Coordinates of C-alpha atoms in Angstrom, one line a residue:
M4 CA -0.2 -0.1 0.2
A5 CA 3.2 2.6 0.7
I6 CA 4.4 2.4 -2.7
Q7 CA 1.0 2.3 -4.3
S8 CA 0.2 5.7 -2.4
L9 CA 3.8 7.0 -2.9
F10 CA 3.4 6.6 -6.8
I11 CA -0.4 8.1 -7.0
I12 CA 1.1 11.3 -4.8
L13 CA 4.2 11.9 -7.3
L14 CA 2.1 10.9 -10.7
V15 CA -0.6 13.3 -9.9
L16 CA 1.6 16.0 -8.2
A17 CA 3.5 15.8 -11.2
A18 CA 0.9 16.2 -14.0
L19 CA -0.8 19.0 -12.0
L20 CA 2.5 21.0 -11.9
I21 CA 3.4 20.4 -15.0
I22 CA -0.5 21.8 -16.4
G23 CA 0.6 25.0 -13.9
V24 CA -1.7 24.1 -11.4
P25 CA -0.1 26.3 -7.9
I26 CA 2.1 23.8 -5.9
S27 CA -0.4 24.1 -2.3
Y28 CA -3.0 22.7 -4.5
A29 CA -1.3 20.4 -6.3
I30 CA -0.2 18.7 -3.0
G31 CA -3.7 18.6 -1.6
I32 CA -5.2 17.4 -4.6
S33 CA -2.7 14.3 -5.1
S34 CA -2.6 13.7 -1.2
L35 CA -6.7 13.5 -1.3
A36 CA -6.1 11.0 -4.4
A37 CA -3.5 8.7 -2.5
I38 CA -6.3 8.9 0.9
L39 CA -9.2 7.4 -1.7
Q40 CA -7.4 4.5 -1.7
V41 CA -7.9 3.7 1.8
M42 CA -10.8 5.3 2.7
P43 CA -14.4 6.6 1.3
F44 CA -14.8 9.9 -0.4
S45 CA -16.9 11.4 2.2
V46 CA -14.4 10.4 4.6
S47 CA -11.8 11.3 2.8
V48 CA -12.7 14.9 2.3
L49 CA -13.4 15.2 6.0
T50 CA -10.0 13.6 7.3
A51 CA -8.2 16.4 4.6
S52 CA -9.9 19.2 5.8
Q53 CA -9.5 18.3 9.6
R54 CA -5.5 17.9 8.7
I55 CA -5.3 21.4 7.0
F56 CA -6.9 22.8 10.0
V57 CA -4.3 21.0 12.3
G58 CA -1.6 21.9 10.4
M59 CA -2.3 25.5 10.4
S60 CA -3.5 26.0 13.8
K61 CA 0.4 25.4 15.2
F62 CA 1.0 28.7 17.4
S63 CA 5.0 28.4 16.4
L64 CA 3.7 29.5 12.8
T65 CA 3.1 32.6 13.8
A66 CA 6.9 33.3 13.7
I67 CA 6.9 33.0 9.5
P68 CA 4.3 36.2 9.1
F69 CA 6.2 38.1 11.7
F70 CA 9.7 37.3 9.9
I71 CA 8.2 37.8 6.4
L72 CA 6.9 41.4 7.6
A73 CA 10.2 42.6 9.3
G74 CA 12.2 41.5 6.1
N75 CA 9.8 43.6 4.2
L76 CA 9.8 46.5 6.3
M77 CA 13.9 46.1 6.3
N78 CA 14.0 46.1 2.6
Q79 CA 12.9 49.8 2.6
G80 CA 15.6 52.3 0.9
G81 CA 18.7 52.9 2.9
I82 CA 19.8 49.2 4.6
A83 CA 21.1 47.9 1.5
R84 CA 23.5 50.8 0.8
R85 CA 24.9 51.3 4.4
L86 CA 25.6 47.2 4.2
V87 CA 27.2 47.2 0.7
D88 CA 29.4 50.3 2.0
F89 CA 30.1 48.1 5.4
V90 CA 31.2 45.4 3.4
L91 CA 33.2 47.4 1.0
A92 CA 35.2 49.1 3.5
I93 CA 36.3 45.5 5.3
L94 CA 36.7 43.5 2.1
G95 CA 37.4 46.6 -0.7
K96 CA 41.1 45.5 -0.7
L97 CA 40.5 42.1 -2.2
P98 CA 40.6 41.7 -6.2
G99 CA 37.4 42.3 -7.5
A100 CA 36.3 44.7 -4.7
L101 CA 32.9 45.0 -5.7
L102 CA 32.5 41.4 -6.9
V103 CA 33.5 40.5 -3.2
T104 CA 31.4 43.3 -1.9
N105 CA 28.2 42.2 -3.6
V106 CA 28.8 38.5 -1.9
G107 CA 29.8 40.0 1.6
A108 CA 26.5 42.4 1.2
N109 CA 24.0 39.6 -0.1
A110 CA 25.0 37.2 2.7
L111 CA 24.2 40.1 5.4
F112 CA 21.2 41.6 3.3
G113 CA 19.3 38.2 2.6
A114 CA 19.5 37.1 6.3
I115 CA 17.8 40.0 7.3
S116 CA 15.4 40.6 4.2
G117 CA 14.6 36.7 4.3
S118 CA 14.6 36.6 0.6
A119 CA 17.3 36.0 -2.1
S120 CA 15.4 37.5 -4.7
A121 CA 15.3 40.5 -3.1
A122 CA 18.9 40.4 -2.0
A123 CA 19.9 39.7 -5.6
A124 CA 17.4 42.8 -6.7
A125 CA 18.7 45.5 -3.8
V126 CA 22.3 44.7 -3.6
G127 CA 22.6 44.3 -7.4
S128 CA 21.3 47.6 -8.2
M129 CA 23.5 49.1 -5.6
V130 CA 26.9 47.7 -7.2
R131 CA 26.2 47.9 -10.6
E132 CA 26.7 51.4 -11.1
G133 CA 30.5 50.9 -10.0
E134 CA 30.7 47.8 -11.7
E135 CA 29.7 49.3 -14.9
N136 CA 32.4 52.2 -13.8
E137 CA 35.1 50.0 -13.6
G138 CA 34.4 48.0 -16.7
Y139 CA 33.3 44.7 -14.9
D140 CA 32.1 42.3 -17.3
P141 CA 28.2 42.3 -16.9
A142 CA 27.7 38.9 -17.1
V143 CA 30.5 38.2 -14.3
C144 CA 28.8 40.8 -12.2
A145 CA 25.4 38.9 -12.5
A146 CA 26.6 35.2 -11.8
T147 CA 28.5 36.6 -8.4
N148 CA 25.2 38.2 -7.1
A149 CA 22.7 35.5 -8.4
A150 CA 25.4 32.9 -6.5
S151 CA 25.8 34.5 -3.2
A152 CA 22.0 35.8 -2.8
P153 CA 20.7 32.6 -1.4
S154 CA 23.6 32.1 1.3
G155 CA 21.3 34.7 3.4
L156 CA 18.6 32.2 3.6
L157 CA 20.9 29.9 5.8
I158 CA 21.7 32.7 7.9
P159 CA 18.8 33.2 10.6
P160 CA 16.1 34.2 10.9
S161 CA 15.4 31.6 8.3
N162 CA 11.7 31.0 7.5
A163 CA 13.1 27.6 5.9
L164 CA 14.7 26.3 9.3
I165 CA 11.5 27.5 10.7
T166 CA 9.3 25.5 8.5
Y167 CA 11.7 22.7 8.9
S168 CA 11.5 22.8 12.7
L169 CA 7.3 22.6 12.2
V170 CA 7.6 19.3 9.9
S171 CA 10.5 17.6 11.7
G172 CA 8.4 16.9 14.9
G173 CA 9.8 20.3 16.8
T174 CA 13.7 20.4 15.9
S175 CA 14.5 23.6 18.5
V176 CA 14.5 26.6 16.1
A177 CA 17.3 28.0 18.3
A178 CA 19.5 25.1 17.5
L179 CA 18.5 25.1 13.9
F180 CA 19.6 29.1 13.7
L181 CA 22.5 28.8 15.8
A182 CA 23.4 25.7 13.1
G183 CA 22.7 28.1 10.3
Y184 CA 25.3 30.8 10.5
I185 CA 28.7 28.5 9.8
P186 CA 26.9 27.0 6.6
G187 CA 25.6 30.3 5.7
V188 CA 29.5 31.5 5.9
V189 CA 30.5 28.6 3.9
W190 CA 28.7 29.2 0.9
A191 CA 29.6 33.1 0.7
V192 CA 33.1 31.9 1.3
C193 CA 32.8 30.0 -1.6
C194 CA 31.6 32.6 -3.5
I195 CA 34.1 34.9 -2.9
I196 CA 37.2 32.7 -3.7
V197 CA 35.5 32.5 -7.2
A198 CA 35.1 35.9 -7.7
V199 CA 39.0 36.2 -6.4
V200 CA 40.1 33.7 -9.0
I201 CA 37.6 35.3 -11.6
A202 CA 38.4 39.1 -10.6
K203 CA 42.7 38.1 -11.0
Q204 CA 41.8 36.5 -14.5
K205 CA 40.4 39.4 -16.0
G206 CA 42.4 42.4 -13.8
Y207 CA 39.9 43.7 -11.5
R208 CA 42.1 45.2 -8.8
G209 CA 40.7 46.1 -5.2
T210 CA 40.4 49.8 -3.6
P211 CA 43.4 51.7 -4.3
G212 CA 45.3 53.1 -1.2
K213 CA 46.0 52.1 2.2
Y214 CA 43.3 50.6 4.6
D215 CA 41.1 52.9 5.5
W216 CA 40.0 52.3 9.1
K217 CA 38.1 55.9 9.4
N218 CA 35.9 55.0 6.9
L219 CA 35.5 51.3 8.3
A220 CA 34.5 52.9 11.2
G221 CA 32.1 55.3 9.6
S222 CA 30.4 52.8 7.7
A223 CA 30.4 50.3 10.4
F224 CA 28.5 52.8 12.5
R225 CA 26.2 53.4 9.7
A226 CA 25.3 49.8 9.6
I227 CA 25.0 49.2 13.0
P228 CA 21.2 49.7 13.3
A229 CA 20.6 47.3 10.6
L230 CA 22.6 44.4 11.9
S231 CA 21.4 44.8 15.3
L232 CA 18.5 43.0 14.2
I233 CA 20.1 39.6 13.9
V234 CA 22.1 40.3 16.8
V235 CA 19.2 41.2 19.2
V236 CA 16.5 38.8 17.9
I237 CA 19.1 35.6 17.1
G238 CA 20.5 36.5 20.4
G239 CA 17.3 36.8 22.4
I240 CA 16.2 33.4 21.1
I241 CA 19.5 31.4 21.3
A242 CA 19.8 32.8 25.0
G243 CA 16.6 31.7 26.1
V244 CA 15.4 35.1 26.5
F245 CA 12.1 34.8 24.2
T246 CA 11.0 32.1 21.9
A247 CA 11.2 32.3 18.1
T248 CA 7.6 33.6 17.8
E249 CA 8.3 36.3 20.7
G250 CA 11.1 37.1 19.0
S251 CA 9.5 37.8 15.4
A252 CA 7.2 40.0 16.8
I253 CA 10.1 42.1 18.2
A254 CA 11.7 41.9 15.1
V255 CA 8.8 43.5 13.4
V256 CA 8.9 46.5 16.0
Y257 CA 12.4 47.0 15.7
A258 CA 12.2 46.9 11.9
L259 CA 9.2 49.4 12.0
I260 CA 11.1 52.1 14.1
L261 CA 14.3 51.8 11.8
S262 CA 12.4 52.4 9.0
I263 CA 10.5 55.3 10.6
C264 CA 14.1 56.6 11.8
Y265 CA 15.5 56.1 8.2
R266 CA 12.4 58.2 7.0
S267 CA 11.9 55.7 4.1
L268 CA 8.5 54.6 5.3
S269 CA 5.1 56.3 4.2
W270 CA 1.9 55.3 4.9
K271 CA 1.0 54.4 1.1
S272 CA 4.2 52.3 1.5
F273 CA 3.2 50.8 4.7
W274 CA 0.3 49.6 3.4
Q275 CA 1.4 47.9 0.4
I276 CA 4.2 45.9 3.0
L277 CA 1.2 45.1 4.9
V278 CA -0.9 43.4 2.1
D279 CA 2.5 42.2 0.2
S280 CA 3.3 40.5 3.5
A281 CA -0.1 39.2 3.9
K282 CA -0.1 37.7 1.0
M283 CA 2.9 35.9 1.3
S284 CA 2.0 34.8 4.5
G285 CA -1.1 33.4 3.5
M286 CA 0.4 30.9 0.8
I287 CA 3.2 29.9 2.9
V288 CA 0.7 29.1 5.7
F289 CA -1.9 27.5 3.4
L290 CA 0.9 25.5 1.9
I291 CA 1.8 24.1 5.5
G292 CA -1.6 23.3 6.2
V293 CA -2.0 21.7 3.2
S294 CA 1.0 19.8 3.3
N295 CA 0.0 18.4 6.8
I296 CA -2.7 15.9 4.5
M297 CA 0.9 14.6 2.7
G298 CA 2.1 14.1 6.1
W299 CA -1.0 12.4 7.3
V300 CA -1.1 10.3 4.3
M301 CA 2.4 9.1 4.5
A302 CA 2.5 8.2 8.3
F303 CA -1.1 6.3 7.4
T304 CA 0.4 4.3 4.6
Q305 CA 4.0 4.0 5.8
I306 CA 5.4 5.8 2.9
P307 CA 8.6 6.8 5.2
Q308 CA 9.4 3.0 6.7
A309 CA 9.1 2.0 2.9
I310 CA 11.8 4.6 1.5
S311 CA 13.7 4.0 4.3
A312 CA 13.9 0.3 3.7
A313 CA 14.1 0.7 -0.3
L314 CA 17.4 3.3 0.5
L315 CA 18.8 0.9 2.9
G316 CA 18.1 -2.0 1.0
L317 CA 20.4 -0.3 -1.8
T318 CA 23.4 0.4 0.5
D319 CA 24.0 0.5 4.0
N320 CA 26.8 3.0 3.6
S321 CA 25.9 6.5 5.2
I322 CA 28.1 8.4 2.3
I323 CA 26.5 6.7 -0.4
L324 CA 23.1 7.4 1.3
L325 CA 23.7 10.5 1.7
L326 CA 24.7 11.0 -2.2
I327 CA 21.7 10.1 -3.2
M328 CA 19.7 12.0 -0.9
N329 CA 21.8 15.3 -2.1
G330 CA 21.2 14.2 -5.9
I331 CA 17.4 14.0 -5.6
L332 CA 17.2 17.2 -3.4
L333 CA 19.4 19.0 -6.2
I334 CA 17.4 17.9 -9.0
S335 CA 13.8 18.7 -7.2
G336 CA 15.4 22.2 -6.3
T337 CA 15.5 23.0 -9.8
F338 CA 12.0 23.0 -10.4
M339 CA 10.5 23.1 -6.7
D340 CA 10.2 26.2 -4.1
V341 CA 12.2 26.0 -0.8
T342 CA 8.9 25.5 1.3
P343 CA 7.1 22.6 -0.6
A344 CA 10.4 21.0 -1.0
I345 CA 10.8 20.8 2.8
L346 CA 7.5 19.9 3.4
I347 CA 7.4 17.0 1.0
F348 CA 11.3 15.4 1.5
T349 CA 11.7 16.0 5.5
P350 CA 9.1 12.9 6.2
L351 CA 10.9 11.0 3.5
F352 CA 14.2 11.4 4.4
L353 CA 14.5 12.2 8.0
P354 CA 14.1 8.8 8.7
V355 CA 16.5 7.5 6.9
V356 CA 19.2 9.7 8.1
K357 CA 18.0 8.8 12.0
T358 CA 18.7 5.0 11.1
F359 CA 22.5 6.2 10.9
G360 CA 22.3 8.9 13.5
M361 CA 22.3 11.6 11.8
H362 CA 21.1 14.4 14.2
P363 CA 18.2 16.4 12.8
V364 CA 19.7 19.7 13.2
Q365 CA 22.7 18.5 10.9
F366 CA 20.0 17.3 8.3
G367 CA 17.7 20.3 8.4
L368 CA 20.7 22.4 7.0
I369 CA 22.0 19.7 4.5
L370 CA 18.4 20.1 3.1
V371 CA 17.9 23.6 3.0
Y372 CA 21.5 24.2 1.5
N373 CA 20.5 21.4 -1.3
L374 CA 17.1 23.4 -1.9
C375 CA 18.8 26.7 -1.9
I376 CA 20.8 26.2 -4.7
G377 CA 17.6 25.3 -6.5
N378 CA 17.0 29.4 -6.0
I379 CA 20.2 29.9 -8.9
T380 CA 19.5 26.7 -11.0
P381 CA 17.3 26.7 -14.4
P382 CA 14.4 26.2 -15.5
V383 CA 13.0 28.2 -12.2
G384 CA 16.0 29.8 -10.6
N385 CA 14.0 32.8 -9.6
T386 CA 16.9 34.6 -8.2
L387 CA 19.1 33.6 -10.9
F388 CA 16.7 35.5 -13.6
V389 CA 16.6 38.7 -11.2
A390 CA 20.2 38.5 -11.1
I391 CA 20.1 38.7 -14.6
K392 CA 17.6 41.2 -14.9
V393 CA 19.5 43.4 -12.7
G394 CA 22.4 43.0 -14.5
K395 CA 21.2 43.8 -17.7
T396 CA 22.5 40.4 -19.4
S397 CA 21.5 37.2 -20.6
L398 CA 21.5 33.4 -19.5
A399 CA 23.7 31.9 -22.0
K400 CA 26.5 34.7 -21.2
V401 CA 26.0 34.5 -17.4
M402 CA 26.1 30.5 -17.5
P403 CA 29.8 29.7 -18.0
Y404 CA 30.5 31.5 -14.7
M405 CA 27.9 29.9 -13.0
L406 CA 29.2 26.5 -13.5
L407 CA 32.6 28.0 -11.7
Y408 CA 30.1 28.8 -8.6
Y409 CA 28.0 25.9 -8.8
G410 CA 30.9 23.9 -8.4
A411 CA 32.5 25.7 -5.3
I412 CA 28.8 25.9 -3.9
L413 CA 28.5 22.0 -4.2
A414 CA 31.7 21.6 -2.6
G415 CA 30.6 23.6 0.4
L416 CA 27.4 21.1 0.3
M417 CA 30.0 18.3 0.6
L418 CA 31.3 20.2 3.6
V419 CA 27.9 20.8 5.2
T420 CA 27.0 16.9 4.5
Y421 CA 30.2 15.2 6.1
A422 CA 31.5 17.4 8.5
S423 CA 29.1 17.5 11.3
A424 CA 31.0 20.0 12.9
V425 CA 30.1 22.3 10.7
T426 CA 26.4 22.4 11.4
L427 CA 26.6 20.7 14.9
G428 CA 29.5 22.7 16.6
L429 CA 27.9 26.0 17.5
P430 CA 24.7 24.4 19.1
M431 CA 26.7 21.8 20.9
A432 CA 29.1 24.5 22.2
A433 CA 26.1 26.5 23.4
G434 CA 24.7 23.2 25.1
M435 CA 21.7 23.3 22.9
I436 CA 22.4 19.5 21.7
G437 CA 24.1 16.7 23.5

């Protein structure tokens, strides 16, 4: 029954996605089709509606719309420019100063805004004029901008990690947040290495003159208010001062005060931010609720156990199993957004990795890292296409450079996958996990 139900879910889901049905409806319909194999129609519909309500009624879900609202508020003018100036003051002496600055600013702004596409659009626009004046190749700039933008999604506050916490059965959000720092930095460092190599090949130099400590102090002072959001909110969650939900509300208040102080917020723009945040939150929360049907079907028909047995039947070597799962996640990420992919693959693969003793926190970061790569890979790759549009270039020109970045980012994925200290080191040091 498990294999039959899984086949029905995948077949119906794929068919609906191909004809353009929204992912939330596709998940719900495919799950309902699987339920019909074991229950009458009337009971199946009632069960499905109950599971949606149960999935959407979790209090911890409140953190997602609050963090979305905080991110949209922080996206207002002024913040991206302050972060770009701050990173340029730190990394500007490296070859390809503006490329490296793009990487660092994307990591910071992506973490604050919670959106890789927003980071690529905001930061890419800020550095584009300077890159054009310095004679940088637009394709190189677009590739650098795209490749580095998703790094911020690993650095807390991360809605993807909150979603994984819910789906995985309550993995500590604080531990996941703390575990996300090093993988996020690993991604950014991989991009910096490639950017420096390309810059040396093309003769792009760093900023001339001696290291300007005065400029660094001034840019740091201007960037502190924005960076403090991460310190205050994440620090409070990790220290146990408040929960992730309470921290998200504090983030909204902080972002609102900061936007008012920067005078970048009008009543009209504030209303639009509320509307956009409500729409995005509604889509994500509804998607989580609908996916609860799929989770229930999988548990009822014992699909995770069947998948686990099938994979372990192929090999009991954890290295090979993780390679297989990484491959499946990478392929899925090319045509599926991060949130629905987390909802689908967490209940399938988490039981497998638990059989060889992997901690759920480590698997959560492996999962999110894999799926973030999908943001910059065709055919979907929203962040990639945003960066191409901002950079005023084409996919054909950008892809040769993207291949270099893909190689470096995948090397980082191997580090995250097989070196547990990369993800578990900070949570263990903080005493959050044994």
